[in-house]
C-alpha positions as a Markdown table, in Angstrom:
| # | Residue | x | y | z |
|---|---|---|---|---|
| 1 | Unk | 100.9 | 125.1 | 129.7 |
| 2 | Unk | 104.6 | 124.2 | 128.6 |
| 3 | Unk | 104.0 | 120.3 | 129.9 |
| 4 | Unk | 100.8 | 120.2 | 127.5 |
| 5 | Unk | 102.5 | 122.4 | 124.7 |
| 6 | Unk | 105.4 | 119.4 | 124.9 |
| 7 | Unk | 103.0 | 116.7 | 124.7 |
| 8 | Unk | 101.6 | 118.0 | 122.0 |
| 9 | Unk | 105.6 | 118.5 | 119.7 |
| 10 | Unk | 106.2 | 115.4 | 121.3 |
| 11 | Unk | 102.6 | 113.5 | 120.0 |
| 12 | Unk | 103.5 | 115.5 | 116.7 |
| 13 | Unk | 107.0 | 113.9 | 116.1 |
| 14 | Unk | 106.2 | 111.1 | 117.1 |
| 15 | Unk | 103.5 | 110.7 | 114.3 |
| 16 | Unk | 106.0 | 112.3 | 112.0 |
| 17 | Unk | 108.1 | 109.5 | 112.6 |
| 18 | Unk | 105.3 | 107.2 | 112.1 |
| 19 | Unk | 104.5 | 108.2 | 108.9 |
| 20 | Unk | 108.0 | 108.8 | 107.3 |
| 21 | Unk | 108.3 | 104.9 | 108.1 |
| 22 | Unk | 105.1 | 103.6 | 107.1 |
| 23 | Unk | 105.9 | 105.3 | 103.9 |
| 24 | Unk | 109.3 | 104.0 | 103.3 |
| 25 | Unk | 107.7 | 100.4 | 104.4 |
| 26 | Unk | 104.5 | 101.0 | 102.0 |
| 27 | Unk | 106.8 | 102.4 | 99.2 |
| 28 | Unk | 109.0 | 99.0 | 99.4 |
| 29 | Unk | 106.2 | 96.9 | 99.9 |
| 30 | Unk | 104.9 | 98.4 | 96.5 |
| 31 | Unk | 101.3 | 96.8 | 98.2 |
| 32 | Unk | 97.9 | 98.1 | 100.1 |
| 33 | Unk | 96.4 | 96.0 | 102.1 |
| 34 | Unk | 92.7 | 94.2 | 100.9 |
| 35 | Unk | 90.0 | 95.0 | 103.4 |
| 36 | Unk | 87.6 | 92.4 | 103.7 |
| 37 | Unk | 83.8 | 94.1 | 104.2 |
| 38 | Unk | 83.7 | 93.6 | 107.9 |
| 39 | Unk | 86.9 | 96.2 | 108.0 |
| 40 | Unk | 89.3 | 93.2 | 108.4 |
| 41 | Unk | 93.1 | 93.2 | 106.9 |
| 42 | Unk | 94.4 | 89.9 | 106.9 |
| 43 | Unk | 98.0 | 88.9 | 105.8 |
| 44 | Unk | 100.1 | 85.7 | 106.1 |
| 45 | Unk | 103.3 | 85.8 | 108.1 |
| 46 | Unk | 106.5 | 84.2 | 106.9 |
| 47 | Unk | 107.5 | 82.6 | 110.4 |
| 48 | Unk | 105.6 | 80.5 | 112.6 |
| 49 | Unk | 103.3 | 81.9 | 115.5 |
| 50 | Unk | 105.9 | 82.5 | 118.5 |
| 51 | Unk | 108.3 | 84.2 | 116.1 |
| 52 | Unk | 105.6 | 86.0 | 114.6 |
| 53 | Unk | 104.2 | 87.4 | 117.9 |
| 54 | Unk | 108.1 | 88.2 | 118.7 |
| 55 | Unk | 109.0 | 90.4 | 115.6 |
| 56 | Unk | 105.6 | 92.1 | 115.8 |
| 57 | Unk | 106.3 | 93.2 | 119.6 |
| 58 | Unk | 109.8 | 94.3 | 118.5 |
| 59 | Unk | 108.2 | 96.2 | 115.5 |
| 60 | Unk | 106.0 | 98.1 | 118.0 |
| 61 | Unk | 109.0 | 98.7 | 120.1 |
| 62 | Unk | 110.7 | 99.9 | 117.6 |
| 63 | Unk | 108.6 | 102.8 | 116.6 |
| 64 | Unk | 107.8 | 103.7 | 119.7 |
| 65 | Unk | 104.4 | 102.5 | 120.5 |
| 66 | Unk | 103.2 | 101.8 | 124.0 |
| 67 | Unk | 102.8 | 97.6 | 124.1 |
| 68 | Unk | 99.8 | 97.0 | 126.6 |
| 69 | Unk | 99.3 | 93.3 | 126.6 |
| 70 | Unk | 99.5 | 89.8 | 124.4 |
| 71 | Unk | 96.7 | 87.6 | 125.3 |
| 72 | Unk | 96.9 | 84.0 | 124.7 |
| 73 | Unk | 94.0 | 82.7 | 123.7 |
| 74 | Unk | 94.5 | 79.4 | 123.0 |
| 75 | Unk | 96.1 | 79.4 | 126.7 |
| 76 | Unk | 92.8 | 80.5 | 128.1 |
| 77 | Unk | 90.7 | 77.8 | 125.9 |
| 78 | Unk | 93.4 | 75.2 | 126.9 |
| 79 | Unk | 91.9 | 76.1 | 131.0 |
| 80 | Unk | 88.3 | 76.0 | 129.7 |
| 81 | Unk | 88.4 | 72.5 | 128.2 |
| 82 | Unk | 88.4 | 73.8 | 125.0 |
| 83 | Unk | 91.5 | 72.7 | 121.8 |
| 84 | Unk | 92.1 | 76.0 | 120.0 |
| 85 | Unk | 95.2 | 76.2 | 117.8 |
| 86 | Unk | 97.6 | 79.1 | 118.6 |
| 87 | Unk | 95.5 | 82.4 | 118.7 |
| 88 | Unk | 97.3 | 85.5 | 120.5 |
| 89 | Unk | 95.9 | 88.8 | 120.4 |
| 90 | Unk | 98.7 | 91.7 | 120.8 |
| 91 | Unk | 97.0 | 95.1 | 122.3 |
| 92 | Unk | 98.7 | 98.1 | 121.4 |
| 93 | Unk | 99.1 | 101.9 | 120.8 |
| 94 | Unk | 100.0 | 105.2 | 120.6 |
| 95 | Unk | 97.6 | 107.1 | 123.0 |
| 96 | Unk | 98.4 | 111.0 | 121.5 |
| 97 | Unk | 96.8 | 109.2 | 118.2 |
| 98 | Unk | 94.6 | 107.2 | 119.5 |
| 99 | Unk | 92.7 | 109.1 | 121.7 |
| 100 | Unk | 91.9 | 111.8 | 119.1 |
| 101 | Unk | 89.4 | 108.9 | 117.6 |
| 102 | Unk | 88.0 | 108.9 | 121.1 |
| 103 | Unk | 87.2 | 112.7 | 121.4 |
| 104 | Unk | 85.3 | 112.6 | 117.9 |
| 105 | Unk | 83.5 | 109.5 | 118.9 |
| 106 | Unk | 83.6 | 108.3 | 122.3 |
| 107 | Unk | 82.3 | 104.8 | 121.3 |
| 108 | Unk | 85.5 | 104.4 | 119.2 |
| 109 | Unk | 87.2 | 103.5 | 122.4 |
| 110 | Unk | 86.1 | 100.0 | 121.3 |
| 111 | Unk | 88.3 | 100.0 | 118.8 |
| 112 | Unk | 90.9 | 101.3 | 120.2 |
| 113 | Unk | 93.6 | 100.3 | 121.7 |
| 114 | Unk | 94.7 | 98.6 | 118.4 |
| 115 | Unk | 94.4 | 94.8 | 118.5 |
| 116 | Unk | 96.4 | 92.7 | 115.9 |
| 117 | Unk | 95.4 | 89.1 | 116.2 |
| 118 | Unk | 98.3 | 86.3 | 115.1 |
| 119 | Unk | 96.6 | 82.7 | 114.6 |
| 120 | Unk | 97.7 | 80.0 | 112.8 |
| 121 | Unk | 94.7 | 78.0 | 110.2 |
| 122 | Unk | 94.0 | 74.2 | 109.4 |
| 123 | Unk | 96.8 | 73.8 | 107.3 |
| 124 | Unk | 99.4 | 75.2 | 109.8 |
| 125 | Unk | 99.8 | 79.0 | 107.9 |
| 126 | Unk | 100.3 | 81.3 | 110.5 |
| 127 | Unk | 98.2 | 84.7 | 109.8 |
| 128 | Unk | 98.1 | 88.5 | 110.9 |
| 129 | Unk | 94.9 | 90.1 | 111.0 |
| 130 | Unk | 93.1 | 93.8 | 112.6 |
| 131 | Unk | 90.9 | 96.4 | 111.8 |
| 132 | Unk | 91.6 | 98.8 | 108.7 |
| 133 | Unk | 91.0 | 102.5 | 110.4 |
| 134 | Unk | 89.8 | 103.5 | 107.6 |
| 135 | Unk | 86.4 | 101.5 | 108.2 |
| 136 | Unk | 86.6 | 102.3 | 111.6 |
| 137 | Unk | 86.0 | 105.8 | 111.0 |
| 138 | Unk | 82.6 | 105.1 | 109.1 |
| 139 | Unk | 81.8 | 102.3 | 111.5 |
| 140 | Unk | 81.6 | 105.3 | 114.0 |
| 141 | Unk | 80.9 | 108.4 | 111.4 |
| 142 | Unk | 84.1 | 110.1 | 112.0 |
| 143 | Unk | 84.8 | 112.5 | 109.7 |
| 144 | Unk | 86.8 | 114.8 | 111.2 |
| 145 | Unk | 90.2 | 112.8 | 111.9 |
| 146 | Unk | 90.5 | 112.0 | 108.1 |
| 147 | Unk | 94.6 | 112.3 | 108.8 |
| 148 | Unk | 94.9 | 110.6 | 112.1 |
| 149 | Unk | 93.1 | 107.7 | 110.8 |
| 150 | Unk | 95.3 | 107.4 | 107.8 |
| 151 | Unk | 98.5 | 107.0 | 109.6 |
| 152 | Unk | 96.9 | 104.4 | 112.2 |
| 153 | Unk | 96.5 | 102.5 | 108.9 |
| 154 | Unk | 99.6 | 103.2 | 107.6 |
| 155 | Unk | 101.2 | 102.2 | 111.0 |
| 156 | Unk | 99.2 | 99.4 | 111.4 |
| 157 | Unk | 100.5 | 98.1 | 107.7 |
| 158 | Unk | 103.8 | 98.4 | 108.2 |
| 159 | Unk | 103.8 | 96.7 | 111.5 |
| 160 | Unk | 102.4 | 93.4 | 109.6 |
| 161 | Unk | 104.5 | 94.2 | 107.0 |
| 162 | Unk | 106.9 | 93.5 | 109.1 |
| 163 | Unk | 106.5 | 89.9 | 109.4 |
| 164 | Unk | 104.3 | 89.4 | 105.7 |
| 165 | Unk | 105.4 | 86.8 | 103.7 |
| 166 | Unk | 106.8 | 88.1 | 100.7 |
């Protein structure tokens, strides 16, 4: 009873935490993301894709969210035959959050972990894009996680934020 008692202050503070600095990085950022209609947030990096990928792990790191694995996609096309310009998907979370989304929805699991995709366009931008939480919860009619899904966004924001060309 203690153990689950201390994984639940622990899951507590740690989205405490969270929050308190997405709201300091929203507050200086001064923006909200635009979600596209298919739930997508897309935002344009100020460094080039390997540096991007970089400051976004250390991001994660940094506020203490489990990293699970960076896919190179662009690697895997490269072994198929196929020229794909530098695609990386970065898998991540905070499974106290995370799977609250699960056990109001079990078919959320497909969206979670969180995936933050860092690819670089025609002209040579490099991008950040993932899933707004907020659509999400009505792509799976959860209603009852109203907070939880918040701060994923907020969370979310401030770790693309963190790399958004300003």
């Amino acid at each position: 009873m203690s153990n689950c008692f201390t994984q639940i202050c622990s899951a507590a503070l740690l989205a405490f935490s969270l929050m308190a600095a997405s709201a300091q990085a929203a507050h200086a950022e001064g923006v909200k993301p635009a979600v596209s209609a298919s739930g997508v947030i897309v935002t344009r990096s100020a460094y080039g894709t390997e540096e991007t990928v970089e400051r976004l792990k250390k991001d994660i790191a940094a506020k203490g969210i489990t990293f699970f694995q960076e896919i190179d996609q662009a690697a895997l096309a490269a072994k198929a035959g196929i020229s794909l310009k530098p695609s990386i998907l970065l898998i991540f979370g905070n499974p106290p959050l995370g799977t609250q989304f699960i056990t109001a929805n079990p078919q959320a699991g497909l969206d979670w972990p969180v995936r933050m995709l860092v690819y670089r366009d025609e002209a040579g931008a490099v991008w950040v894009a993932y899933t707004d939480f907020g659509w999400i919860a009505q792509r799976h009619g959860v209603t009852s996680r109203d907070a939880q899904f918040h701060m994923a966004s907020e969370v979310a924001a401030s770790i693309a934020a963190s790399v958004s060309a300003r």
